[in-house]
Each structure stands twice: as C-alpha cells, then as structure tokens.
Coordinates of C-alpha atoms in Angstrom, one line a residue:
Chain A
X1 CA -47.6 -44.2 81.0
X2 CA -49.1 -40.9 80.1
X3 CA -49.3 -39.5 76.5
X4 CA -47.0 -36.6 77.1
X5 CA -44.6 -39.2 78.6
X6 CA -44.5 -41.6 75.3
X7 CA -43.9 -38.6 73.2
X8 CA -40.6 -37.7 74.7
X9 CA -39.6 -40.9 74.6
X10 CA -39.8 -41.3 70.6
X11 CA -37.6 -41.0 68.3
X12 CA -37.9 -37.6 66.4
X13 CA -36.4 -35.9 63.3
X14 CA -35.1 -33.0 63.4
X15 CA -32.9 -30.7 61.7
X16 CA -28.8 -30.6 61.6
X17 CA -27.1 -27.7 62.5
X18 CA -24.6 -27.7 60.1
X19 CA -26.3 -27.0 56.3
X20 CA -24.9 -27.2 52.9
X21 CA -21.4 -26.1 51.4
X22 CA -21.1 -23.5 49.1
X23 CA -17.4 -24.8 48.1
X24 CA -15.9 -25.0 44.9
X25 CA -13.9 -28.3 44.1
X26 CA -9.9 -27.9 43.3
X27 CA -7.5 -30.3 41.7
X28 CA -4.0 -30.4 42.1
X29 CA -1.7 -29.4 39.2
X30 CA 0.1 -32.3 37.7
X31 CA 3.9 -33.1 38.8
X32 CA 6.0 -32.0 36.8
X33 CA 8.2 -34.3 34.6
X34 CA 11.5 -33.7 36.0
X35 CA 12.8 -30.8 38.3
X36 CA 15.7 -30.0 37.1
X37 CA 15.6 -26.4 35.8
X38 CA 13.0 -25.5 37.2
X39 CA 12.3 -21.9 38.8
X40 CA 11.4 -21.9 42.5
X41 CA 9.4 -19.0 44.9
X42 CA 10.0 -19.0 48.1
X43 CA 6.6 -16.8 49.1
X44 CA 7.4 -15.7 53.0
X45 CA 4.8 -14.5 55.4
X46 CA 6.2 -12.6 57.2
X47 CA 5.9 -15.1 60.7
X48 CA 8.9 -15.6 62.4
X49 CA 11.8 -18.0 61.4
X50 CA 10.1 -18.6 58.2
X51 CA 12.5 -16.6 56.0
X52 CA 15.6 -19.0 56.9
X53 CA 13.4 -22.3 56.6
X54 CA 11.8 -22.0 53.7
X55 CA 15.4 -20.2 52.0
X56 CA 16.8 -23.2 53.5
X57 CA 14.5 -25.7 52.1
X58 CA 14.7 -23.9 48.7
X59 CA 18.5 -24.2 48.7
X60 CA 18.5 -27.8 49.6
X61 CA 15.8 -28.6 47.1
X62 CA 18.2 -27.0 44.2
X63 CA 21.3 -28.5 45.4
X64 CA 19.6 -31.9 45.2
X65 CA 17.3 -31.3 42.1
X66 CA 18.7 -29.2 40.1
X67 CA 15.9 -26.4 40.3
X68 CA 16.8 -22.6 41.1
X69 CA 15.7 -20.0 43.7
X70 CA 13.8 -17.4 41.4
X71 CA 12.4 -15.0 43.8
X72 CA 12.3 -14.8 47.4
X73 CA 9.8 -12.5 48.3
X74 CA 7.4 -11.5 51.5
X75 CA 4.1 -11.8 50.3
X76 CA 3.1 -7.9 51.0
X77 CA 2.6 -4.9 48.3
X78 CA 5.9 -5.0 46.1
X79 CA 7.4 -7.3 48.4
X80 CA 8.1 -5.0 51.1
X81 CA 6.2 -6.2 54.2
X82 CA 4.2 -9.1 54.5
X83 CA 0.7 -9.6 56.5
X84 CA 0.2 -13.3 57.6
X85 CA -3.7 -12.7 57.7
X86 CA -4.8 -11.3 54.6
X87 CA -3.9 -13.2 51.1
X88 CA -1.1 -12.5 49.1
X89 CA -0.6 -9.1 47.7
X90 CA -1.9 -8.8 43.7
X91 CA 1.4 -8.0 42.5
X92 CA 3.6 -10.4 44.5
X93 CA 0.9 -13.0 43.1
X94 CA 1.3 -12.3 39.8
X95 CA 5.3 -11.6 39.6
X96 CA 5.3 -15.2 41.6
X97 CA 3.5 -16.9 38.6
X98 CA 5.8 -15.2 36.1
X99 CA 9.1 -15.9 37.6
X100 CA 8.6 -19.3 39.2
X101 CA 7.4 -23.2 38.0
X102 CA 7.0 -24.1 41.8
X103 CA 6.2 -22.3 45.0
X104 CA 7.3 -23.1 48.5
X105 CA 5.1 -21.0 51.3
X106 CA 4.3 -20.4 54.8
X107 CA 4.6 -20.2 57.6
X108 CA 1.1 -22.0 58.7
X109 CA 2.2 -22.2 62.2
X110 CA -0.8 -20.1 63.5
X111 CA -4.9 -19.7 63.1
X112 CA -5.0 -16.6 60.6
X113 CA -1.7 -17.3 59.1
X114 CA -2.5 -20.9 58.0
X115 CA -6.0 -20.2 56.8
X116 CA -4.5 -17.5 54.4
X117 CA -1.4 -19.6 53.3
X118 CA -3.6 -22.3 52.3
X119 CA -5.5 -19.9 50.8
X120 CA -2.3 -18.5 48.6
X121 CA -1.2 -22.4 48.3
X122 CA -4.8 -23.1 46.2
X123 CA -4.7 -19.7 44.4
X124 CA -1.0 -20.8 43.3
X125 CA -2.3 -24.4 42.7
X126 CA -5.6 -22.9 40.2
X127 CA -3.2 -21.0 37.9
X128 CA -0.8 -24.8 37.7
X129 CA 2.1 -23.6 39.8
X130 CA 2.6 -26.7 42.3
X131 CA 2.8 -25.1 45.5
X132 CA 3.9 -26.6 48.9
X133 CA 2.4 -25.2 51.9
X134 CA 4.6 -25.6 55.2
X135 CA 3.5 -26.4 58.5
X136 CA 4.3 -27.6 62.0
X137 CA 3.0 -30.7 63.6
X138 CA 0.6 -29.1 65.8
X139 CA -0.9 -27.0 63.3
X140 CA -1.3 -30.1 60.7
X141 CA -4.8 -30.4 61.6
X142 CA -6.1 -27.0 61.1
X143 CA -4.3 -27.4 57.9
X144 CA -5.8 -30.3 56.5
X145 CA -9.2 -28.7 57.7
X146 CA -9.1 -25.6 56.0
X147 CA -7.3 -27.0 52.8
X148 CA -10.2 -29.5 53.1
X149 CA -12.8 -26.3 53.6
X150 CA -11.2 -24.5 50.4
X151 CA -12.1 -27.3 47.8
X152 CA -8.5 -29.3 48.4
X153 CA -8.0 -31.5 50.8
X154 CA -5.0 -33.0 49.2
X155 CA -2.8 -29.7 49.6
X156 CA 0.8 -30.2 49.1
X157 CA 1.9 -29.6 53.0
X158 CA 4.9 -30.0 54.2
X159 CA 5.5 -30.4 58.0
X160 CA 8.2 -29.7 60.4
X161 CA 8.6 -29.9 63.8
X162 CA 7.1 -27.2 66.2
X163 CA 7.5 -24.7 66.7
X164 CA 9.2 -22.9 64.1
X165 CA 9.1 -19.1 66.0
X166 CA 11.4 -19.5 68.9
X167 CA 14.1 -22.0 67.7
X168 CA 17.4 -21.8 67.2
X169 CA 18.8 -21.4 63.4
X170 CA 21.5 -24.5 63.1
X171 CA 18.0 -26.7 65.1
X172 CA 15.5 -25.3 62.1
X173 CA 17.8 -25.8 59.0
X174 CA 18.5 -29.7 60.6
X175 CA 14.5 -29.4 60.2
X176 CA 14.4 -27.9 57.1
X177 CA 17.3 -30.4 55.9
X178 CA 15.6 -33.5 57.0
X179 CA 11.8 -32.7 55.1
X180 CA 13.7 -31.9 52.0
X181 CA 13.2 -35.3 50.7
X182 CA 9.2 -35.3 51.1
X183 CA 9.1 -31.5 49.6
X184 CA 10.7 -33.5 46.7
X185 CA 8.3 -36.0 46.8
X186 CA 5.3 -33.5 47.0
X187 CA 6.6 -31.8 43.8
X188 CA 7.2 -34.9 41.7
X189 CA 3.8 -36.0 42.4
Chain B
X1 CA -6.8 -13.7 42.5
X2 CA -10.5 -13.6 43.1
X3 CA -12.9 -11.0 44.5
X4 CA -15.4 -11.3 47.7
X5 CA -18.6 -10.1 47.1
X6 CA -21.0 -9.1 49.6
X7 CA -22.4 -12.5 50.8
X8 CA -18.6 -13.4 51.9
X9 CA -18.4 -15.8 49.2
X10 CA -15.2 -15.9 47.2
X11 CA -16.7 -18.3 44.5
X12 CA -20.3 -18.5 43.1
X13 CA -21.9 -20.9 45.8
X14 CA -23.8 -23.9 44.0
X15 CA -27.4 -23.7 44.9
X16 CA -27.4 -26.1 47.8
X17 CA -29.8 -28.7 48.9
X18 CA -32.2 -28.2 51.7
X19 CA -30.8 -28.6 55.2
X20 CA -31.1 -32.7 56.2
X21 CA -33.0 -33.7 58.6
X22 CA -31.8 -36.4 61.8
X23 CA -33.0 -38.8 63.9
X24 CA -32.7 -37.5 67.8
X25 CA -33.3 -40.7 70.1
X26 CA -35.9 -38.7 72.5
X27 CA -36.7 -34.9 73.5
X28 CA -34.3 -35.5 76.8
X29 CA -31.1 -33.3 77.3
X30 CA -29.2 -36.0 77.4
X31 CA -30.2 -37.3 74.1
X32 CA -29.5 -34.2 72.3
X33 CA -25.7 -34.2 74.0
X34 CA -24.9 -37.8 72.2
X35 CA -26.5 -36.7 69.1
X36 CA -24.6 -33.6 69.0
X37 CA -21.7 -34.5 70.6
X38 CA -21.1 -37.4 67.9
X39 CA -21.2 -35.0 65.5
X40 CA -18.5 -32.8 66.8
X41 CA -21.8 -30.4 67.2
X42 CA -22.6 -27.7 69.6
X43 CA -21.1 -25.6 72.6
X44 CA -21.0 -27.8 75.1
X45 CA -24.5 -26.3 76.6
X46 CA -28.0 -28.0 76.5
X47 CA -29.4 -27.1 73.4
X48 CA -32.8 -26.6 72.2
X49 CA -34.2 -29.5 69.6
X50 CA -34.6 -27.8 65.9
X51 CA -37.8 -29.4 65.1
X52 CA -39.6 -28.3 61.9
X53 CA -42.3 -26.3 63.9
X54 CA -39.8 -24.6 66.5
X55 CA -38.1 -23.7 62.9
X56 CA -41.1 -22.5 61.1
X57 CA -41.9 -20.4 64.0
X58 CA -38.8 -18.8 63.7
X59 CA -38.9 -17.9 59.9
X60 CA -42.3 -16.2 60.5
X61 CA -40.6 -13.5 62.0
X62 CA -38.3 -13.1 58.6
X63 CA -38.9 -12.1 55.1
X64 CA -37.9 -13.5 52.1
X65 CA -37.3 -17.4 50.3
X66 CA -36.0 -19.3 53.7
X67 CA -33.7 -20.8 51.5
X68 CA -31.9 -18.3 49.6
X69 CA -28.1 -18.7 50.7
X70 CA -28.1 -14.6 52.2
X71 CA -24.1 -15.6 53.3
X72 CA -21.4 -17.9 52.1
X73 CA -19.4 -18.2 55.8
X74 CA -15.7 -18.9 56.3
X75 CA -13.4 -20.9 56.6
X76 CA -16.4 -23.5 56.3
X77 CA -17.5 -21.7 52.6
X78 CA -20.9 -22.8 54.7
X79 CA -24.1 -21.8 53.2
X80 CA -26.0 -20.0 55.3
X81 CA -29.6 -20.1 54.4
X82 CA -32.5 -18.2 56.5
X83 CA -33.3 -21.5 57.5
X84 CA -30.0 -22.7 58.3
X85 CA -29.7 -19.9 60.7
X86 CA -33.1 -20.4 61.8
X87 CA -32.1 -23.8 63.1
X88 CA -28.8 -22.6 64.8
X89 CA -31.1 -19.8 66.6
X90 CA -33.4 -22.7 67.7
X91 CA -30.5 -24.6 68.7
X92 CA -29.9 -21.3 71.3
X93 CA -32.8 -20.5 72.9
X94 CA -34.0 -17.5 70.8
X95 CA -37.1 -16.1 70.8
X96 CA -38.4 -15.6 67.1
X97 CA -38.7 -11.7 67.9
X98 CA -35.0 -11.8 67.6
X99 CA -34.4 -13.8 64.9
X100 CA -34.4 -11.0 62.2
X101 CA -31.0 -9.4 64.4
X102 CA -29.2 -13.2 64.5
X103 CA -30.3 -12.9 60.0
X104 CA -29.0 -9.6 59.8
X105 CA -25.6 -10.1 61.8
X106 CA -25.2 -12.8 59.9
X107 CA -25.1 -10.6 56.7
X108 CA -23.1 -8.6 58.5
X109 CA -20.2 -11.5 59.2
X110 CA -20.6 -12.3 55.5
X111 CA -19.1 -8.5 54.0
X112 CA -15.6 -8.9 53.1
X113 CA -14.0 -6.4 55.3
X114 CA -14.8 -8.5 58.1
X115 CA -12.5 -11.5 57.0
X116 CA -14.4 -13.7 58.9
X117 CA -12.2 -16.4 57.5
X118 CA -9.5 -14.9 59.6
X119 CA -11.6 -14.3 62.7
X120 CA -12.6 -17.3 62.8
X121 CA -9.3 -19.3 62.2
X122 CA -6.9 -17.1 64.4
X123 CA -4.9 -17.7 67.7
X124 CA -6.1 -14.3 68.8
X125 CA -9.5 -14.7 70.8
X126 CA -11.2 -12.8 68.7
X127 CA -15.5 -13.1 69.2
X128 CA -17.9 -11.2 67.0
X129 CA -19.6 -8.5 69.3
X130 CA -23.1 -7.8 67.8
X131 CA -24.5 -4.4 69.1
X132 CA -28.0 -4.0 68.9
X133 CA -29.6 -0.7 67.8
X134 CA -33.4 0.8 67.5
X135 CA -36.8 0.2 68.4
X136 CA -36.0 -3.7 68.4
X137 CA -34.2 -3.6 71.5
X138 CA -37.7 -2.8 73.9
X139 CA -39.7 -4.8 71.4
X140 CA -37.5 -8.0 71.9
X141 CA -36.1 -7.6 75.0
X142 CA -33.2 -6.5 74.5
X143 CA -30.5 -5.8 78.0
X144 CA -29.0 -2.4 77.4
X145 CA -28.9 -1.8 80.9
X146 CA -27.4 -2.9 83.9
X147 CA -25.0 -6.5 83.1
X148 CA -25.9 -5.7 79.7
X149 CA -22.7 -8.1 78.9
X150 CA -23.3 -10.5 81.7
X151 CA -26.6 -13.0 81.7
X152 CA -29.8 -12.7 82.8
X153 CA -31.2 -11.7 79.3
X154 CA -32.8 -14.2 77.4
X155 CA -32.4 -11.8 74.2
X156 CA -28.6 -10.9 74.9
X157 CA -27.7 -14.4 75.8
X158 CA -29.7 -16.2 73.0
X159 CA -28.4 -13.7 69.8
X160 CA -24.8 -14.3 70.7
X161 CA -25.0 -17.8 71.5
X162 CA -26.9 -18.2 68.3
X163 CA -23.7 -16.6 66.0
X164 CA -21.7 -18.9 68.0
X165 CA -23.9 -21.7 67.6
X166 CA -24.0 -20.4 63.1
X167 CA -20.0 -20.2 63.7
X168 CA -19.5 -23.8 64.9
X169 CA -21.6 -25.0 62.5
X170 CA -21.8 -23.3 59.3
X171 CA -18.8 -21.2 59.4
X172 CA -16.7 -24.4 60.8
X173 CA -14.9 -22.4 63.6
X174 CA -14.4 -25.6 65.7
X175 CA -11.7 -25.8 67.9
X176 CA -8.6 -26.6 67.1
X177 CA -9.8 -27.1 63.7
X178 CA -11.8 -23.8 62.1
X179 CA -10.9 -22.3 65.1
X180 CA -6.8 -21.9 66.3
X181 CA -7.6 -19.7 69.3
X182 CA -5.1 -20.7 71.8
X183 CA -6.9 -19.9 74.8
X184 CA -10.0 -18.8 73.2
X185 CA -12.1 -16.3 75.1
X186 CA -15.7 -16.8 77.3
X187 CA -17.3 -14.1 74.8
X188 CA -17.0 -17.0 72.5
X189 CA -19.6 -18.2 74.3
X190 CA -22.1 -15.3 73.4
X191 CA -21.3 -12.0 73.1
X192 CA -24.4 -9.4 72.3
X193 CA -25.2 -6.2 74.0
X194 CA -27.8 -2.9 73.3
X195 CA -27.0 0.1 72.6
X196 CA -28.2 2.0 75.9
X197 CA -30.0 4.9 73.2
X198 CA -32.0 6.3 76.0
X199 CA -28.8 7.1 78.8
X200 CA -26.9 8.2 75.5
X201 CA -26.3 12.2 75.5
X202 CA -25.9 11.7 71.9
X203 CA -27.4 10.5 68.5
X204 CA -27.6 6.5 67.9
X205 CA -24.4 4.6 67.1
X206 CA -25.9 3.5 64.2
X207 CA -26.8 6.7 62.7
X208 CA -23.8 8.0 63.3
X209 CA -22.3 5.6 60.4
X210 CA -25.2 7.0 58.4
X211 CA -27.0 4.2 59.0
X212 CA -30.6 5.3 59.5
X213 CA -33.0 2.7 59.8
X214 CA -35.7 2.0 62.6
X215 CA -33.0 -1.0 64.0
X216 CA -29.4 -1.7 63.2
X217 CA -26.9 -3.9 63.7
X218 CA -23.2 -3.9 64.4
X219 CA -20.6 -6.5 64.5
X220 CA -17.2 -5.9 65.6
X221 CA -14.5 -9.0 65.9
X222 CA -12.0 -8.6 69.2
X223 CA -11.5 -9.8 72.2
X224 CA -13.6 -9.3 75.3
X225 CA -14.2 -5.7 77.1
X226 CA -11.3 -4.5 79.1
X227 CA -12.3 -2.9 82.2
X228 CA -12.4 1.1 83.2
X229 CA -13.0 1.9 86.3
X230 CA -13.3 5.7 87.5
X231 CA -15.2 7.0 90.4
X232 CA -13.3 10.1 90.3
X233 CA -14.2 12.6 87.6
X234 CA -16.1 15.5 88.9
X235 CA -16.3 18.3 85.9
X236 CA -12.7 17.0 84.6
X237 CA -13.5 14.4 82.1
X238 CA -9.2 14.2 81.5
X239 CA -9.8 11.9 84.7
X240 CA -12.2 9.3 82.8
X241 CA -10.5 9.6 79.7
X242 CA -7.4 9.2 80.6
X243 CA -7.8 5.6 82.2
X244 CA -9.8 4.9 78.9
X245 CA -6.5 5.2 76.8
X246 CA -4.5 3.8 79.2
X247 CA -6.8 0.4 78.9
X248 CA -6.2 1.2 75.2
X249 CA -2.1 1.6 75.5
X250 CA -1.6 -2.3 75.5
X251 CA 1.8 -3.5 73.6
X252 CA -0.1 -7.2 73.9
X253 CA -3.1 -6.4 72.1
X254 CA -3.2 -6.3 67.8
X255 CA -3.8 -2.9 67.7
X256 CA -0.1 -2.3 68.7
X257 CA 0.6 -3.9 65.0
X258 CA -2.0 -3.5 63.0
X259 CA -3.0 0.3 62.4
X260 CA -6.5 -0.4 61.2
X261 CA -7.9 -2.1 63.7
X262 CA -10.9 -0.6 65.9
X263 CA -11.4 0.1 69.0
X264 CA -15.2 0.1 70.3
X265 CA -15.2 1.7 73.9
X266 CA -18.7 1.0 75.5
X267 CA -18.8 4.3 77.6
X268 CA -21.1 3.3 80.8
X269 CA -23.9 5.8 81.3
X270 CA -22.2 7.7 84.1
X271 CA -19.0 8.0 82.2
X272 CA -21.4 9.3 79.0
X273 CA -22.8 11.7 80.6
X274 CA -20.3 13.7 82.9
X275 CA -18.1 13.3 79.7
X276 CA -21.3 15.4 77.8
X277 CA -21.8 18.1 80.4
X278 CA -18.0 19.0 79.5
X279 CA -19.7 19.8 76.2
X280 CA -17.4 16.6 74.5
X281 CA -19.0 15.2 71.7
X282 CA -18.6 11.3 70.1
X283 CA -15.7 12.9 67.7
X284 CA -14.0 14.9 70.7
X285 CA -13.8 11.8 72.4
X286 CA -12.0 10.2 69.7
X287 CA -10.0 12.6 68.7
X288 CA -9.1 13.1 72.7
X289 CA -8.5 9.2 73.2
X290 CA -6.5 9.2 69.7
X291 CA -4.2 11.7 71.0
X292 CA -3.6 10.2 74.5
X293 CA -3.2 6.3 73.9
X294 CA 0.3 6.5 72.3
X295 CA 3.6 5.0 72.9
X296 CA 7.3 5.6 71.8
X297 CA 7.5 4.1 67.8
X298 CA 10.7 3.0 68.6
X299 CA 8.3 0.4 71.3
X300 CA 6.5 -0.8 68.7
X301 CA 9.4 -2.0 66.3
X302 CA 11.4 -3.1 68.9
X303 CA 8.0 -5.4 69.7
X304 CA 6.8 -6.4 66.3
X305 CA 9.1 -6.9 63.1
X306 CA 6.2 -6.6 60.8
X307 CA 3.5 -4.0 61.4
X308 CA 0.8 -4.0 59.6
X309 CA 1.0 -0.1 59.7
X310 CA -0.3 3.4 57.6
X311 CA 2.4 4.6 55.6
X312 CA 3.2 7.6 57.1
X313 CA 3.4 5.9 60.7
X314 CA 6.2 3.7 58.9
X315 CA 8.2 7.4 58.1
X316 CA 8.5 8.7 61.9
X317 CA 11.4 8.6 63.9
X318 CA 11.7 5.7 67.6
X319 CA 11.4 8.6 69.7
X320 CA 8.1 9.7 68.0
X321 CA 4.8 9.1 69.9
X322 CA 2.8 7.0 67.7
X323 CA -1.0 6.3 68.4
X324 CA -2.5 2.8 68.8
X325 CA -4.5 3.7 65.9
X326 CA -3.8 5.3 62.4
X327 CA -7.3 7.4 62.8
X328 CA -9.5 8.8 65.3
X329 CA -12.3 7.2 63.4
X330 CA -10.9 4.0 64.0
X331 CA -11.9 4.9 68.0
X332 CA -15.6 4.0 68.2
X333 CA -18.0 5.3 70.7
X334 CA -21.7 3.7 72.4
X335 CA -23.4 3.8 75.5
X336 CA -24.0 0.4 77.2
X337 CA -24.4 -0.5 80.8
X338 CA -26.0 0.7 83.9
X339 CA -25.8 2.7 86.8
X340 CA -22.1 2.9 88.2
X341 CA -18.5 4.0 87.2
X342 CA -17.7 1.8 84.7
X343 CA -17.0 2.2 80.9
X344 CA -15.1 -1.0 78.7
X345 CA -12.6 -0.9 75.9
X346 CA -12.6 -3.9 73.3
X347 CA -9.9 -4.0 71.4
X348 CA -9.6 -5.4 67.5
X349 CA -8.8 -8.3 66.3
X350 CA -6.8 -6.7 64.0
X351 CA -7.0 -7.5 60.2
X352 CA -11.1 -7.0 60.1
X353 CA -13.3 -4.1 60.4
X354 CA -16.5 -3.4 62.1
X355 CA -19.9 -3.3 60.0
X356 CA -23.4 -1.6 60.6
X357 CA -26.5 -2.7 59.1
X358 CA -30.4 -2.2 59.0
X359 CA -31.9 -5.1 60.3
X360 CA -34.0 -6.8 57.9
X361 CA -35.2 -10.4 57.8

C-alpha cells in the first residue's frame, strides 16, 4: 500500500461548518395567578383568516376565563396595515404592553411571517407579557426552530390545523374552539 | 424593541469560542457525505474537506483577527467569524483569491436593511445575488461574460455556493426549518455573477451608488433572472424596453405588494449598447422602465388585501396606473452576459433592500 494511499485512508480532523452562536438566552414570563380579569391583545398580522381565529380564540378564552379583549389591533404603524415580514410596529408594541396582561399573535403559517411573529412573541415575552404565538401543523417545526434560534425554545405556541388561509369561517372557529383549552393551559403555565 | 446594528446582530453577541474541530473517517467523497449528512450539513454536492491548512490558506488572502465575529447571521443569530466563513468557502471549492468577495458579501448579508432573517425564512424563493465589481473580477477569475449565470466558472460557481454553503450553516436557512421556501429556487444553489464593466457604455454599478473603491460588492435577495429576449431593436430602444417592463409587470411576484422592493435588470451587452447609442442613460432607463411596467390599482387591491405600499400610492383611485415600484431608483441597472439578445429581470423578494460595499478582507 502506498503512502499517499494510507493517508486518505486515516482518520482526519477537520473543521465544522456550522461555528458558534451569538444568541442571547430568554426565559418565559411566569403564569399568571389566575386569569380572570385580565386584559388580552389580540396582535394580527395581517395573513389571511387570522383576524377571525385569533378574535375567535380571544372570545372563547374570556367566555371561559373570565379575561377581556383589550385591543385588537394589526401589527402595522397605528394599527392601520400590518406587514407579516418585518416586526411589530414601535407604537402598536408599546400601546400592546400598556393595554394588555396577555397577548395572542400570528399568524406563523408561512417562512417570513413566522420568523417575525416569533420574533414579536419574545419581544412581548422580555417586557413579562405572556404571549401565545399561533401556528399550523406544518409550520410547527420552523416554529420551534426559530423560537429555538431566538434564545426560546419553549415559546408559548399554539397550533391549529392547516392551513389557516383558504378555509372556511364556521371550519376555522371549530379550530379555533377546540385549541382554546391548551391556549389556557399555555397562559396558566 | 431593540435596534440592529451593522453586523445584523440584534443583541450584543457573546465572544464565542473558536470553531470545533471533527473527526472525518478518510479524505473520500463518500466519507465527507456521512459526516455531513449526519449533521444535517451541506447542499447535497461533494464538498471540499476544511482542513486547518486548506483554511489557513484561505485567511492569507484576508486582513484582520480571523476570529473577530465581522456578522451575527439570521435566523441562526450564527457568528460569523473570518474563519467561520473561511471554512464554508473551503467547504465550496473557492480559490483563496476570492475569499475577500465571499468576507465582504457576508458583511453585506449582515446590514439590517437586508432582513436576512426574512430572506432566509420565507416561502418566497428568495437567493442572495452577489454582483461582483472592480479590478477583482480579472484578477480572480471572475465570468462576466458569456453564461455569466450558468457554470463553467470556478470563481462564479464557488462565491455563491460558498454564501449558500455560510447560509446553511451559520445563518441556519435549512430547509424546512431556517428555510420555508416552498419550492425553493436552483439559484439557491449559487448565485454570483460580474459586472460586465468593459461591454458597459456606462460608469460601474458600484460607483453609481457612490461606492468608489478599486472592487465592490452587491447583494440583492430575489428570485432567479426572468428572461428578455429581443432580437428586434434597430435604433428604437421602445422595442427592448418594452419586453423589459413587461417581464417586470408580474401580479405573482412581491413587487406587486410591496412598493420598496428592487428590481435589478442585468441588461446583456447587446441590449446595453443599442439602448446607449439612443443616447439613454442608467436613470433614463429607470425612469423609462418606471413609467412603462404599471397596472390598473384597482388590480392590485383586488389581488392583495395588505400592500406593503408608499403612502401616496395608497391615495389613488382603481382605475389609476400604478407602477410596480414606488421609485425609479428602486429599478437598478448592470451589464452582465455575452454576446446575443438577451437582457434578465430579477425581481425582489420584497421586504429587504439591496447593499453595495468595498471589498475588504
């Protein structure tokens, strides 16, 4: 065997592709206490559908809770539009924080769209307003990836059947209607 | 809410450990695929083993502390070190010439107006073009010519596979995972052309964003070139033109939604030149295309409940004409490619924005 031969045949180090992380590390906010009373966002992004789910979930969660729909609001400059790929608009951030205990966003049901409402989730979660981001099954991994990426891979995420643009209303408040009793689970702990 | 700095990162990145190191079996192929593959590593091509010396060789050609994080990439938050992207161009093929363009698009991917994070994690196919400008296109081999976005070119083929390669890797745009593209695109791939400076009739690309440096580099994040074929202008550059903005007029692509977006159109030499000797300059040629590739507003809102639009395009009546851009500058102009009839229009992934830099190491 020649030399050349026995070299390519040992084992060699060599570097991984992949490097460090610059990531910072997040924790969730506690649960609160109770829910009752408490003041809910409902922080849309504009995708389609997601108004009426997340409305929907909101209402259900207060019927059953006793919490209260304080602002419903695209996530856009003053409300007025929303843009699923950037993060949520500096005011609609701030008026969110002061009128709300809990937040309920989405829709993550794309590429773009989930990586900036996970982001908006985390940003919601660092000033201790529980926040739910919601989902659809084939978008859960992405998800859990980039929450993962951001410095939480615990994210409160709520998932519902896909996909959310394209289905009928009565089909996505059954959805919406049959998660409500994890979204209360993910707020109480 | 926090701010993004010029290195992409949105936090203060820790100072991270040197890169780790890993055993590969044996210099065969197919060793490197289980190694890789394993790992959820790579881009499905044979790769090139990132030994420490193929490494070293590589950083000679930069300047500056190999590891000093120069980019904190999304949605990874992956530290990009000199070294760490020294690897990744191992991993592709380059030739160290090249390696300072790979560092400096890499800065370039970092700025915050390319939201890389959303580039990256979008359905869209949306691929990072890096344009190539200077003297470092001859001295590393650079394909400005003829297939300038088809292979043949170690340069071309390497420096975008390399991005790709510091994408999967550092940025984290995996499939399925980083990475939503539904179809994704073969400029994902690689995707790296030259500015064809010498066929140009006019001044650099770069230095026509004031960037004036011996070499540059652009990125732009869209989808692949669209096709224009005309073999018909003689002295009526309406005839070239024309077909450009009707490659532009696309209800399917995010410019129709998002007004910021860019469109780079890669004007073939041919197509440069008979649009010059009608005296039209880089800006008439925007301002021409700008005025030309419109449809009815009442089109657009019937198509897209939210557009991401400028103001005053919001205020005009359905019947209006609306352009697929809220500026002429948003219609950018090169000179790529060879001999023939054909110029190319890539369109915006919407929510970034091209960059141009100086390369430096």
């Amino acid at each position: 065997m020649s030399t050349t031969t026995a070299t390519r045949t040992d084992p060699i180090m060599i570097y991984r592709p992949d490097g460090p992380l610059g990531r910072p590390s997040i924790t969730l906010t506690p649960a609160p206490p109770s829910l009752s009373g408490l003041r809910v966002a409902v922080l849309d992004n504009g995708k389609p559908n997601t108004l009426l789910v997340l409305t929907r979930l909101a209402e259900t969660l207060s019927s059953r809770t006793g919490t209260k729909v304080s602002l419903v609001t695209k996530k856009g400059p003053q409300g007025m539009s929303a843009n699923a790929a950037i993060p949520c608009a500096p005011d609609i951030f701030e008026r969110v924080v002061a009128e709300a205990d809990l937040v309920i966003t989405g829709m993550a049901d794309c590429g773009s769209c989930t990586a900036y409402s996970v982001h908006d989730t985390i940003e919601f979660e660092k000033v201790g307003r529980p926040a739910v981001v919601v989902t659809t099954t084939r978008f859960e991994p992405i998800t859990e990836t980039l929450a993962s990426n951001f410095g939480l891979p615990g994210i409160r995420r709520l998932v519902l059947p896909h996909p959310v643009g394209g289905t009928d209303p009565d089909t996505l408040h059954q959805w919406a209607d049959a998660a409500v009793d994890r979204l209360i689970t993910l707020y109480s702990a | 809410m926090t701010q993004t700095d010029e290195r992409g990162a949105d936090q203060v990145a820790e100072v991270p450990e040197a890169p780790a190191m890993i055993e590969l079996a044996d210099l065969s192929p197919e060793a490197m695929y289980e190694l890789f593959e394993a790992h959820g590593w790579g881009d499905g091509l044979p790769l090139v083993p990132a030994t420490p010396a193929r490494v070293d060789a590589m950083l000679a050609e930069a300047t500056g502390d190999p590891d000093e994080v120069i980019a904190t990439l999304q949605p990874r938050f992956g530290a990009a070190t000199r070294r760490v992207v020294a690897i990744n161009a191992v991993l592709a093929g380059c030739p160290p010439a090249v390696f300072p363009v790979v560092v400096s698009a890499v800065r370039a991917l970092a700025r915050p107006q390319v939201n890389l994070r959303g580039v990256n994690a979008t359905t869209h196919p949306s691929a990072p073009l890096v344009i190539v400008h200077g003297e470092i296109v001859k001295r590393a081999g650079f394909n400005a010519g003829v297939g300038a976005f088809g292979p043949g070119n170690r340069a071309n083929a390497t420096v975008g596979r390399a991005i790709r390669l510091v994408m999967l890797h550092v940025a984290g745009a995996r499939p399925g995972f980083g990475d939503a593209a539904s179809q994704g695109q073969p400029s994902k791939y690689t995707y790296c052309v030259a500015e064809n400076t010498d066929e140009s009739p006019w001044e650099s690309y770069a230095l026509s964003r004031k960037v004036d440096a011996p070499s540059a580099v652009t990125v732009h994040c869209g989808e692949n070139p669209h096709n224009v074929h005309d073999d018909e202008a003689d002295g009526d550059p309406a005839l070239i033109l024309d077909k450009i903005a009707s490659a532009m007029t696309s209800l399917g692509m995010n410019n129709a939604c998002i007004s910021q977006g860019e469109f780079f159109i890669g004007l073939g030499p041919e197509h440069a030149a008979s649009l010059a000797l009608g005296r039209l300059t880089r800006e008439d040629i925007a301002s021409y295309l700008f005025d030309r590739a419109r449809l009815p507003a009442g089109e657009f809102r019937r198509h897209f409940e939210e557009r991401a639009w400028a103001n005053w395009m919001h205020a005009v009546s359905d019947d209006h004409l609306l352009p697929m851009t809220a500026t002429p500058d948003n219609i950018r102009i090169f000179v790529v490619g060879g001999p023939g009839k054909h110029s190319s229009v890539i369109p915006s992934w919407g929510m970034t924005r091209s960059v141009t830099i100086p390369v430096t190491g």
